[in-house]
N, C-alpha and C. Protein backbone atom coordinates (compact mmCIF):
# COMPACT_ATOMS: atom_id res chain seq x y z
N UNK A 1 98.53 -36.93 11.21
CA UNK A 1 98.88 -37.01 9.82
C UNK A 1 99.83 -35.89 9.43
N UNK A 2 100.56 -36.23 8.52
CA UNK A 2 101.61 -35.49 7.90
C UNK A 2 101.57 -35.34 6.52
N UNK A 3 101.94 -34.17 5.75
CA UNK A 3 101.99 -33.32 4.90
C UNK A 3 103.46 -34.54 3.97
N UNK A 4 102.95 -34.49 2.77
CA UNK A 4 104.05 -35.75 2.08
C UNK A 4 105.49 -34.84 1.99
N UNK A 5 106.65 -35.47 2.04
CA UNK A 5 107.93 -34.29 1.78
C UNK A 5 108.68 -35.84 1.04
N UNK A 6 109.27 -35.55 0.06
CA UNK A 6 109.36 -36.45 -1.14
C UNK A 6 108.69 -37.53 -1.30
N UNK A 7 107.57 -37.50 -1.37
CA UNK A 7 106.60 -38.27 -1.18
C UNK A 7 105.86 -39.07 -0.80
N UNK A 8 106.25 -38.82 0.77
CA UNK A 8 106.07 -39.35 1.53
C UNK A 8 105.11 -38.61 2.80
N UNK A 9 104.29 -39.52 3.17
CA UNK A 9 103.70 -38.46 4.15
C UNK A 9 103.67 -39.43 5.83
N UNK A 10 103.22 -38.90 6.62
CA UNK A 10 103.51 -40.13 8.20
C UNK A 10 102.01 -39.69 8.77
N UNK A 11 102.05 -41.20 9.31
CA UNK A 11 100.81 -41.02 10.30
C UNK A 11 101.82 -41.15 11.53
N UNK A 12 101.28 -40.85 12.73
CA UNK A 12 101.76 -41.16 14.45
C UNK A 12 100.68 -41.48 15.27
N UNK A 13 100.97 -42.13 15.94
CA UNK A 13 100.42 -42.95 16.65
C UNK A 13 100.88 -42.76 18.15
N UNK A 14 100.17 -42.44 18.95
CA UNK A 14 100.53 -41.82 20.39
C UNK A 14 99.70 -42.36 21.48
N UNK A 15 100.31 -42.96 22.36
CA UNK A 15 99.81 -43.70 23.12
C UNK A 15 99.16 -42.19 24.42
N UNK A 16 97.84 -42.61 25.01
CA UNK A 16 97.36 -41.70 25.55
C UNK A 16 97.41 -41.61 26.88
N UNK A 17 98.27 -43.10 27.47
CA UNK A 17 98.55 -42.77 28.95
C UNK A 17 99.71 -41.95 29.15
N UNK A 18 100.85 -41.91 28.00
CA UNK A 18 102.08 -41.35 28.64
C UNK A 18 102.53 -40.68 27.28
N UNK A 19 101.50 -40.47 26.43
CA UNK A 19 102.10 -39.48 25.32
C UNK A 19 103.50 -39.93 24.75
N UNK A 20 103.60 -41.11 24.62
CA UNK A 20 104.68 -41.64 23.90
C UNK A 20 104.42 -42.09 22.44
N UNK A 21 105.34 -41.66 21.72
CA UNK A 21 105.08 -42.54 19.79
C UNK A 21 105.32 -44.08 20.27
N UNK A 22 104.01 -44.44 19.41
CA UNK A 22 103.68 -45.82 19.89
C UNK A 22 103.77 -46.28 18.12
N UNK A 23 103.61 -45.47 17.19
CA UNK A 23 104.20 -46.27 15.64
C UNK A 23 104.34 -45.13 14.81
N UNK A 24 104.75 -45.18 14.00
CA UNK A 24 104.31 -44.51 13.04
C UNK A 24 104.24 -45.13 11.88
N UNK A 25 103.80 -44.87 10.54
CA UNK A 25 103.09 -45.82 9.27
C UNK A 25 103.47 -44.61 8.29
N UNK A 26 104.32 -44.81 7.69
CA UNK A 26 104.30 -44.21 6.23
C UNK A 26 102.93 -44.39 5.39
N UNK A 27 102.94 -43.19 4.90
CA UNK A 27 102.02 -43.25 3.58
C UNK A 27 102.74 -42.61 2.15
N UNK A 28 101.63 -43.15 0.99
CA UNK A 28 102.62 -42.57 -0.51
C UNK A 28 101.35 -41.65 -0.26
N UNK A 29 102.28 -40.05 0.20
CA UNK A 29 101.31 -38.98 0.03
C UNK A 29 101.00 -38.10 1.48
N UNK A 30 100.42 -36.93 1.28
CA UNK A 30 99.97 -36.48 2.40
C UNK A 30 98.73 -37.27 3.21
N UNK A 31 99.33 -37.51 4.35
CA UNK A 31 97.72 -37.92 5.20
C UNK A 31 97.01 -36.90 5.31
N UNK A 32 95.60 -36.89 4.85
CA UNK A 32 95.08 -35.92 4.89
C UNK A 32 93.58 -36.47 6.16
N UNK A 33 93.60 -37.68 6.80
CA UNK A 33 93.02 -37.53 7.83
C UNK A 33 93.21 -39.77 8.28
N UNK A 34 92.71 -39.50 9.51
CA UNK A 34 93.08 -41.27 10.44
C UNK A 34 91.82 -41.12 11.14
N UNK A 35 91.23 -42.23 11.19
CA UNK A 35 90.38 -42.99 12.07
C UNK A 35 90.26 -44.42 12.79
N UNK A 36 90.33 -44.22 13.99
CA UNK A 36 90.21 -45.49 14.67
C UNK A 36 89.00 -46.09 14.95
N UNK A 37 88.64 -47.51 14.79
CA UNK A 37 87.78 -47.99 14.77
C UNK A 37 86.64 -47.95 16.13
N UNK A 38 85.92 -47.97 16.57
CA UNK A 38 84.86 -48.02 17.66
C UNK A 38 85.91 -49.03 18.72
N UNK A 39 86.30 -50.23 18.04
CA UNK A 39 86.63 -51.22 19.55
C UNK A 39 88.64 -51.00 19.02
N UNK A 40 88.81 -49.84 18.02
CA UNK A 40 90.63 -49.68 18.67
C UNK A 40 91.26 -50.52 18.25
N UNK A 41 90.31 -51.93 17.22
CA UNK A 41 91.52 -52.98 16.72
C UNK A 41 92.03 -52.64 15.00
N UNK A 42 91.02 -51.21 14.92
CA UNK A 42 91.56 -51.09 13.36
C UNK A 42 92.25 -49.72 12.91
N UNK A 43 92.94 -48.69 12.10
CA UNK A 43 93.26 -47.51 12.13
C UNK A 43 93.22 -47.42 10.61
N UNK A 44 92.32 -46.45 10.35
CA UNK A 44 91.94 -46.01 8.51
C UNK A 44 93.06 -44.81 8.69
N UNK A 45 93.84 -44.65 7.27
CA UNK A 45 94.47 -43.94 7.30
C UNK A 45 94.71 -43.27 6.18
N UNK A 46 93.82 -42.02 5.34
CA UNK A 46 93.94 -41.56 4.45
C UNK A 46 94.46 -40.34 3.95
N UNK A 47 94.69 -40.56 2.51
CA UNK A 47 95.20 -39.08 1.75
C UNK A 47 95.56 -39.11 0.43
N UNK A 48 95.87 -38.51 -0.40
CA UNK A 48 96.23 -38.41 -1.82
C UNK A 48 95.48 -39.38 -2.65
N UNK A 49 96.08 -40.63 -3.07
CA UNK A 49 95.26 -41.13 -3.66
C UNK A 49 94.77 -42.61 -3.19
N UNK A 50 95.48 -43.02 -1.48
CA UNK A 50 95.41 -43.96 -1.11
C UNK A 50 94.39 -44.15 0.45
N UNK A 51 93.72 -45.14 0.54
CA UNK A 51 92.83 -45.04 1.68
C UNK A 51 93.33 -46.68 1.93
N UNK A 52 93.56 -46.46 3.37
CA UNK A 52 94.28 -47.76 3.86
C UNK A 52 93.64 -48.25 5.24
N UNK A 53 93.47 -49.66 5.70
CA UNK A 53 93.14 -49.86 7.16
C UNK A 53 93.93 -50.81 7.57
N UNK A 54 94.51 -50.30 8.76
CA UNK A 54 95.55 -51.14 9.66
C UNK A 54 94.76 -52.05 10.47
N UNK A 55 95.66 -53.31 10.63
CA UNK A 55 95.10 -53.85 12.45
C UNK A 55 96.25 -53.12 13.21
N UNK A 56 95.94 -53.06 14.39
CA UNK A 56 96.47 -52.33 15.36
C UNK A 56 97.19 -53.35 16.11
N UNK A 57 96.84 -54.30 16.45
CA UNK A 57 97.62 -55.56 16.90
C UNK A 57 98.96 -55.54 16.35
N UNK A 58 99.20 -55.49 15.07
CA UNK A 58 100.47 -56.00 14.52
C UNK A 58 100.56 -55.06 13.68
N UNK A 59 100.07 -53.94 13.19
CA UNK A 59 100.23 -52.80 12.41
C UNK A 59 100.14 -53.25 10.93
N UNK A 60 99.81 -54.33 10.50
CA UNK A 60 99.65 -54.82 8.78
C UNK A 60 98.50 -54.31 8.56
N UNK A 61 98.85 -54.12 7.45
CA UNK A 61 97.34 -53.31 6.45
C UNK A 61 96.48 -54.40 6.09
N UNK A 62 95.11 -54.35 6.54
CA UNK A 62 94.12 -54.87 6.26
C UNK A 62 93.72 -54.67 5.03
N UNK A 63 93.18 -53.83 4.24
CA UNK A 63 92.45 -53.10 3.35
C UNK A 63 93.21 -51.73 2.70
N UNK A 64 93.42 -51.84 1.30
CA UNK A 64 93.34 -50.58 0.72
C UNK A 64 92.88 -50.43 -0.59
N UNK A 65 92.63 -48.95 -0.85
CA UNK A 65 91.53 -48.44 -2.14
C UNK A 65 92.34 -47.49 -2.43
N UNK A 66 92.87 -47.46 -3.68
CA UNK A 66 93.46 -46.46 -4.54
C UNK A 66 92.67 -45.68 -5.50
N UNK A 67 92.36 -44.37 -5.83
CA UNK A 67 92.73 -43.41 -6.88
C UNK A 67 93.01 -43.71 -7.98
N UNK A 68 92.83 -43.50 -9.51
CA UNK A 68 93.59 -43.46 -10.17
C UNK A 68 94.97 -42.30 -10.48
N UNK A 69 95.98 -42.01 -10.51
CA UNK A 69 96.71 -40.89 -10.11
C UNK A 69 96.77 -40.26 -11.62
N UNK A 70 96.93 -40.76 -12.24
CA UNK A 70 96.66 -40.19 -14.05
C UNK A 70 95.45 -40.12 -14.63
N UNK A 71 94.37 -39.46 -14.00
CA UNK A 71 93.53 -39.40 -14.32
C UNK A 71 92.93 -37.83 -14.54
N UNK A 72 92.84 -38.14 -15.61
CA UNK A 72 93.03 -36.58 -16.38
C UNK A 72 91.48 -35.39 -16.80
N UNK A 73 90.35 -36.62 -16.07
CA UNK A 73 88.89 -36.09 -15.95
C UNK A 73 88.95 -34.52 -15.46
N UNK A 74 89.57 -34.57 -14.57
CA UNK A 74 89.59 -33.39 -13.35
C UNK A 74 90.71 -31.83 -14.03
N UNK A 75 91.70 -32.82 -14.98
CA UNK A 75 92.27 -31.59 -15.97
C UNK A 75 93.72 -31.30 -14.97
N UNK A 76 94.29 -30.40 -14.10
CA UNK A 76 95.44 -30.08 -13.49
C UNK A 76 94.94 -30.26 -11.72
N UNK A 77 93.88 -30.58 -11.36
CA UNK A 77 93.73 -30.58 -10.40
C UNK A 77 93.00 -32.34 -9.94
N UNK A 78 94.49 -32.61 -9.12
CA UNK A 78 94.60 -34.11 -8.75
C UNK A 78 92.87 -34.29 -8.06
N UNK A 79 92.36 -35.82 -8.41
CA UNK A 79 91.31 -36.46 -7.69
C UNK A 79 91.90 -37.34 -6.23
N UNK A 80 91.96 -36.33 -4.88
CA UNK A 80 92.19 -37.51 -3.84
C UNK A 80 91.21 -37.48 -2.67
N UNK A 81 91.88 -38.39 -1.96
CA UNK A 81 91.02 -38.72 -0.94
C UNK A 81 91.48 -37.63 0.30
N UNK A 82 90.42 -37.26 1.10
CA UNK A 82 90.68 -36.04 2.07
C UNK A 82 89.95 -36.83 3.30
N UNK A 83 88.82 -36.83 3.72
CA UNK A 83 88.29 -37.22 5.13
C UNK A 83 87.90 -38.58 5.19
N UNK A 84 87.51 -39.23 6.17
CA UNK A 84 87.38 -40.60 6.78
C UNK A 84 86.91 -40.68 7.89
N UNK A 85 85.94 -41.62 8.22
CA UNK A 85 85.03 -42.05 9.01
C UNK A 85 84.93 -43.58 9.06
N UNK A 86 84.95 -44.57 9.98
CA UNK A 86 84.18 -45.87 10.65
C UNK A 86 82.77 -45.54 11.13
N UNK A 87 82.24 -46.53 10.48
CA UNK A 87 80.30 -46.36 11.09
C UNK A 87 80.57 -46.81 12.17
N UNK A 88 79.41 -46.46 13.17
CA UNK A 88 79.64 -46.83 14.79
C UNK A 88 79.98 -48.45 14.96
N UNK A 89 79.48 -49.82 14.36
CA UNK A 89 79.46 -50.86 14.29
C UNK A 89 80.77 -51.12 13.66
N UNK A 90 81.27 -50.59 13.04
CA UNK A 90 82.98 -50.78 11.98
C UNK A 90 82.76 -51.35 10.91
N UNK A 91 81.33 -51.55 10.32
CA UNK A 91 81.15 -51.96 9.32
C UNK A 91 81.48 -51.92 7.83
N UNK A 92 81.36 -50.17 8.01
CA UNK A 92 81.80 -49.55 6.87
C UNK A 92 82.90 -48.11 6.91
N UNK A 93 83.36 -47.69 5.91
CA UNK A 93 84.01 -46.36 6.28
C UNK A 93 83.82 -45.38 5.37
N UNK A 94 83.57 -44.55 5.23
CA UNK A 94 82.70 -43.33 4.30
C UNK A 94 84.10 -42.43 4.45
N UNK A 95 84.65 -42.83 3.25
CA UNK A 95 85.81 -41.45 2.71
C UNK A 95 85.21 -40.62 1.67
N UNK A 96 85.68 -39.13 2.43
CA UNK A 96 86.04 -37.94 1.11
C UNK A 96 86.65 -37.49 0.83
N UNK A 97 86.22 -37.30 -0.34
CA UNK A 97 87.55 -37.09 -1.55
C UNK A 97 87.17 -35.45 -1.98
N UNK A 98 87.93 -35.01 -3.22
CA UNK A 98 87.80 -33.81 -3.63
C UNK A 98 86.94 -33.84 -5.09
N UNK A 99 86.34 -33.38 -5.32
CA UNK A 99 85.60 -32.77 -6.39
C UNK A 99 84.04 -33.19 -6.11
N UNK A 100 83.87 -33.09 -4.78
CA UNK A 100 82.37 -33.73 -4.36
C UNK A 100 82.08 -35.17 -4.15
N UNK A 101 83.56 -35.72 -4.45
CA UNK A 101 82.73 -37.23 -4.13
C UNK A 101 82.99 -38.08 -2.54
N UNK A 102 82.36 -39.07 -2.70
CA UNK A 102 82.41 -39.59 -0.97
C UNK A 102 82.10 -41.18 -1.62
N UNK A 103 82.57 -42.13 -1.10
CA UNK A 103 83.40 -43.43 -1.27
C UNK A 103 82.74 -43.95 0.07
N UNK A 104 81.84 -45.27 -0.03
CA UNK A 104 81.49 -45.85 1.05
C UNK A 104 82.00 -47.31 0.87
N UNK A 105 82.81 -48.15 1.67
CA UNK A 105 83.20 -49.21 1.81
C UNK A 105 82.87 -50.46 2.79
N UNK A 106 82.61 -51.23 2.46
CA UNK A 106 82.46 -52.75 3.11
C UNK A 106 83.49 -53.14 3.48
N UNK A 107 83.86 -52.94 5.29
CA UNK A 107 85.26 -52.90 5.73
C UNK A 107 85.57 -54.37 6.04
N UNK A 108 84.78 -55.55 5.65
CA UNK A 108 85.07 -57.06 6.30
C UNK A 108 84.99 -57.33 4.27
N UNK A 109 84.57 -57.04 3.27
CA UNK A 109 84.75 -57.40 1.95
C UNK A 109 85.74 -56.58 1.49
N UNK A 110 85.95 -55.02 1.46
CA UNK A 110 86.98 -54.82 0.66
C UNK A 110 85.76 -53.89 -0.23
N UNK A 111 84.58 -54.08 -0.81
CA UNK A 111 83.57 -54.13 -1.59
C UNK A 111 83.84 -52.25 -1.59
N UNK A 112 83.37 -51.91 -2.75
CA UNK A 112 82.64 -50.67 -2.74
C UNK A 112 81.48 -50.50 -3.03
N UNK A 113 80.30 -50.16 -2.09
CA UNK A 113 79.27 -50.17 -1.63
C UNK A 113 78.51 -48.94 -2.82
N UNK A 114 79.09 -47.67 -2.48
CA UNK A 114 78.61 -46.69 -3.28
C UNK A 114 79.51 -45.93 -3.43
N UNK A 115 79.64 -44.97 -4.02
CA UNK A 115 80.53 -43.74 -5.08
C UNK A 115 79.57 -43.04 -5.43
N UNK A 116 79.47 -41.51 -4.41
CA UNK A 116 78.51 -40.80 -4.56
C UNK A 116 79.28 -39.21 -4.81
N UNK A 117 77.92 -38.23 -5.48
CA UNK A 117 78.85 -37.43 -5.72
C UNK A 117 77.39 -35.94 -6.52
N UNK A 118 77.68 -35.07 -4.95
CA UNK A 118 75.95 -34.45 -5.28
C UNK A 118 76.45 -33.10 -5.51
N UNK A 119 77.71 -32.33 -5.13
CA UNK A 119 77.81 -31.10 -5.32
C UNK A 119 78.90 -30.36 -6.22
N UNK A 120 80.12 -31.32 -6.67
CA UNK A 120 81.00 -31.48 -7.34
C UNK A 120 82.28 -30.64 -6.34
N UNK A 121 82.05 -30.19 -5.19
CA UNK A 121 82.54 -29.62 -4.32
C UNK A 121 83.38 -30.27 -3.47
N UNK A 122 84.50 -30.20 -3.32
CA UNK A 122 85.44 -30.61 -2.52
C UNK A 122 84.99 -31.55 -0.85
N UNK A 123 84.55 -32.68 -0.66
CA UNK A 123 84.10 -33.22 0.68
C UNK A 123 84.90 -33.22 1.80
N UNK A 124 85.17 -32.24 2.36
CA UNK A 124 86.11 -31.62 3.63
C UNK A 124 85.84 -32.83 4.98
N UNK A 125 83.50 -33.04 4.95
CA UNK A 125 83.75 -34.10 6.09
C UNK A 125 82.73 -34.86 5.82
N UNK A 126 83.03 -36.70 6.44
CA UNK A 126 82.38 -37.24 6.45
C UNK A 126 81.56 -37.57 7.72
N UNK A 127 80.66 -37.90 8.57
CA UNK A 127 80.57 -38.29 9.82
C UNK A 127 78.94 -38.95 9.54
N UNK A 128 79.24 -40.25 10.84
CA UNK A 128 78.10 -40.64 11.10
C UNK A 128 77.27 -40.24 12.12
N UNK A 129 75.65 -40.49 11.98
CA UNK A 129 75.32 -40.29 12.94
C UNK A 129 75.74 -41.19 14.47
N UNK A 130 75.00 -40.92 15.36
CA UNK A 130 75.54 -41.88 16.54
C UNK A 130 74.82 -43.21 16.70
N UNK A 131 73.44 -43.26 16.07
CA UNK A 131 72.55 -44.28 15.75
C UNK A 131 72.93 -45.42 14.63
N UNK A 132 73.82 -44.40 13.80
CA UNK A 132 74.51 -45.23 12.41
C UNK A 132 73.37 -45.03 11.51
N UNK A 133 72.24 -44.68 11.59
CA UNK A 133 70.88 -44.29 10.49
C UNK A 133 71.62 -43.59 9.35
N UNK A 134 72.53 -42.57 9.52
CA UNK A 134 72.51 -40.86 8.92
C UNK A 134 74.17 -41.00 8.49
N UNK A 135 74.75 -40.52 6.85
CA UNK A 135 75.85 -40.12 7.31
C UNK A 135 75.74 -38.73 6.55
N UNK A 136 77.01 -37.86 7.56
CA UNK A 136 76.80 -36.32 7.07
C UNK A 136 77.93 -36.16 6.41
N UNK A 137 77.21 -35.39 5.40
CA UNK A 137 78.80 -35.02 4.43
C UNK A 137 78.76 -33.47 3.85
N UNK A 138 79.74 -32.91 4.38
CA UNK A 138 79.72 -31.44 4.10
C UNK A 138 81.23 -31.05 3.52
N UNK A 139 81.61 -30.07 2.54
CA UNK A 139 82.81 -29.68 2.72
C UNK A 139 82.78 -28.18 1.45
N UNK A 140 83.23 -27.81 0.45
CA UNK A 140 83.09 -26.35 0.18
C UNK A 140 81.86 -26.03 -0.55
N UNK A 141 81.22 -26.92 -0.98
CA UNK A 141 79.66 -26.72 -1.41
C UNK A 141 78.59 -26.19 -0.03
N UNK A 142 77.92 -25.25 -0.80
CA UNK A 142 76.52 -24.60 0.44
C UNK A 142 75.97 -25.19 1.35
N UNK A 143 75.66 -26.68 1.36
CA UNK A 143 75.02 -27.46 2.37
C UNK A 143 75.73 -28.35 2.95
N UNK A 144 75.49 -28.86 4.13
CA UNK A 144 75.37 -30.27 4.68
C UNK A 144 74.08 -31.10 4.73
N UNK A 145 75.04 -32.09 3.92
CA UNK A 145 74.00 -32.93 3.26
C UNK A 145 74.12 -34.47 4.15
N UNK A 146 72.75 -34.70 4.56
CA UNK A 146 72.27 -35.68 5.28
C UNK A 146 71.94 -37.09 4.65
N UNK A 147 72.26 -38.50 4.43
CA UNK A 147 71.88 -39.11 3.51
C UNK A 147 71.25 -40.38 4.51
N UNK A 148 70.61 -41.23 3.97
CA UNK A 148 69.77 -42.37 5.06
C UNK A 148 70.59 -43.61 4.61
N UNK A 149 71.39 -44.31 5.85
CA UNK A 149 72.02 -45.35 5.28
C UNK A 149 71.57 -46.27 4.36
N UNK A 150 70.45 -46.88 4.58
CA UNK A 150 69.80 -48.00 4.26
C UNK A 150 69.30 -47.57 2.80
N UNK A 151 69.48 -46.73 2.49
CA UNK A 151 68.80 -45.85 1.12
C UNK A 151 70.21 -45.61 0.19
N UNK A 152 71.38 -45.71 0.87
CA UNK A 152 72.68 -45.45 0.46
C UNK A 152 73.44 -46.94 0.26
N UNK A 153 72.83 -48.12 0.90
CA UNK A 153 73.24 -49.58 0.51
C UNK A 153 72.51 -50.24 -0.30
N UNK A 154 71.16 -49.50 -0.83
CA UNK A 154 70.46 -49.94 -1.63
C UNK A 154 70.96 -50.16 -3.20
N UNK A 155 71.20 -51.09 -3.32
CA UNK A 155 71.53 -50.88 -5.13
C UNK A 155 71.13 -50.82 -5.64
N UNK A 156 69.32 -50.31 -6.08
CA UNK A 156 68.36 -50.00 -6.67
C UNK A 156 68.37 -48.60 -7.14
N UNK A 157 68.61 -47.92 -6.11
CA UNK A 157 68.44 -45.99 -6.18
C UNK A 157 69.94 -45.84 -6.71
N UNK A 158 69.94 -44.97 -7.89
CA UNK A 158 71.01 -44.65 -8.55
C UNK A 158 71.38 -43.49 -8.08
N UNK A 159 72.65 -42.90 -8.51
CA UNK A 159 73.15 -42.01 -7.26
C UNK A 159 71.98 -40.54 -7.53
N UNK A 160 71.49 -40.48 -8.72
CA UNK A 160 70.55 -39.07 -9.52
C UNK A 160 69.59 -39.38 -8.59
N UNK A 161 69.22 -40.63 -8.27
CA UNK A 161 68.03 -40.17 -7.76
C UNK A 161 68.25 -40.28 -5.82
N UNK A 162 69.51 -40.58 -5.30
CA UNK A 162 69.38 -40.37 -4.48
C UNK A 162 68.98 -39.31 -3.13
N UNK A 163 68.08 -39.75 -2.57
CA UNK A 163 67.39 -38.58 -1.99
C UNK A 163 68.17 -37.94 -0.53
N UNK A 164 67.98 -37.07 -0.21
CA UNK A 164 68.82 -36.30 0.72
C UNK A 164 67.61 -36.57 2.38
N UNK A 165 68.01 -36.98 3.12
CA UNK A 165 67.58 -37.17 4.58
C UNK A 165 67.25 -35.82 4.71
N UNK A 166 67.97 -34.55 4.85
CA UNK A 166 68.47 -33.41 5.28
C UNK A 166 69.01 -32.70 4.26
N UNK A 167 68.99 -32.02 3.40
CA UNK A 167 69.88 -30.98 3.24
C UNK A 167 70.00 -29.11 3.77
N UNK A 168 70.83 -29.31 4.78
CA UNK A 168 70.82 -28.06 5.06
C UNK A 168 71.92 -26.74 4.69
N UNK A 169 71.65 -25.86 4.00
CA UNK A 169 72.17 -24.74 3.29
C UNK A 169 72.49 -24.29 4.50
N UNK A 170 74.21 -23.53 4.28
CA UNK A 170 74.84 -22.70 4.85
C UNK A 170 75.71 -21.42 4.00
N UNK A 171 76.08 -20.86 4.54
CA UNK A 171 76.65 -19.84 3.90
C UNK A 171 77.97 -19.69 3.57
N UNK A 172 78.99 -20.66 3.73
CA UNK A 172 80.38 -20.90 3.55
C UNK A 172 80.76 -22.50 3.47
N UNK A 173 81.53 -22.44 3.16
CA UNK A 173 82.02 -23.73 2.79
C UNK A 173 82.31 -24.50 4.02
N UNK A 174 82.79 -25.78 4.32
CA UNK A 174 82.87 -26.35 6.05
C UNK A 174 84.05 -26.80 5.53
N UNK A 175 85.09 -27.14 6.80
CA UNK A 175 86.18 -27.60 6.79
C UNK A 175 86.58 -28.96 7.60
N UNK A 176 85.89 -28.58 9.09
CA UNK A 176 85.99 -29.67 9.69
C UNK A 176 85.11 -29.78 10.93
């Protein structure tokens, strides 16, 4: 991923037998992180205010989720999207964004699943566990915070009362 320069930012794509550029994909914005899917036929590609998923076959965008970019809640400091994750199955993809929130998506609907948001702290990372049970989300707030999938697709538990798998306190903020 690449840093936007008139507003534009690039993903690359590098093939791993011979280290050759195998595409590259404009984005409106800095990429601020890419994920490839478990079986390699999909590539999430996020940043600023856009979260996008490629097929890899033919490079067309499957899926994307925008930001509002004038959105003035946050005051001088833009709301975007920063990290990205595929659940082990490719089911879903758990982006974070900045001001604490994290964005879980239904990658075969398009759907947004949940819009969560526990520390108001910038979400540096998202990751699943390897079981797919757990996803972890840490970034300049004190903890990494552990959440239980099945408790996180529930549309019953509202995000206040969502309960934490794990929360474990650290002493600095995480990055990556």
């Amino acid at each position: 991923g690449q840093e936007r320069v008139r507003g534009v930012g690039l993903a690359r794509v590098f093939s791993v037998k011979d280290w050759k550029l195998v595409r590259t994909i404009e984005h409106p914005g800095t990429v601020n992180g890419v994920d490839f899917s478990s079986d390699d036929e999909h590539l999430a590609v996020i940043g600023d205010y856009d979260a996008r998923i490629y097929r890899v076959s033919n490079w067309s965008m499957r899926r994307q989720w925008s930001l509002a970019r004038d959105d003035s809640f946050f005051g001088d400091d833009p709301h975007i999207f920063v990290s990205v994750r595929f659940n082990a199955d490719d089911s879903m993809l758990a982006v974070g964004a900045s001001h604490g929130f994290v964005y879980l998506y239904d990658v075969a609907s398009g759907r947004l699943i949940r819009r969560l948001n526990k520390t108001g702290q910038k979400t540096e990372i998202v990751e699943w566990s390897i079981d797919g049970r757990h996803l972890l989300v840490a970034g300049h707030g004190y903890s990494i915070d552990f959440y239980d999938v099945a408790k996180l697709r529930d549309p019953s538990i509202d995000n206040d009362s969502m309960p934490f798998a794990l929360r474990a306190p650290v002493t600095d903020g995480m990055e990556c």
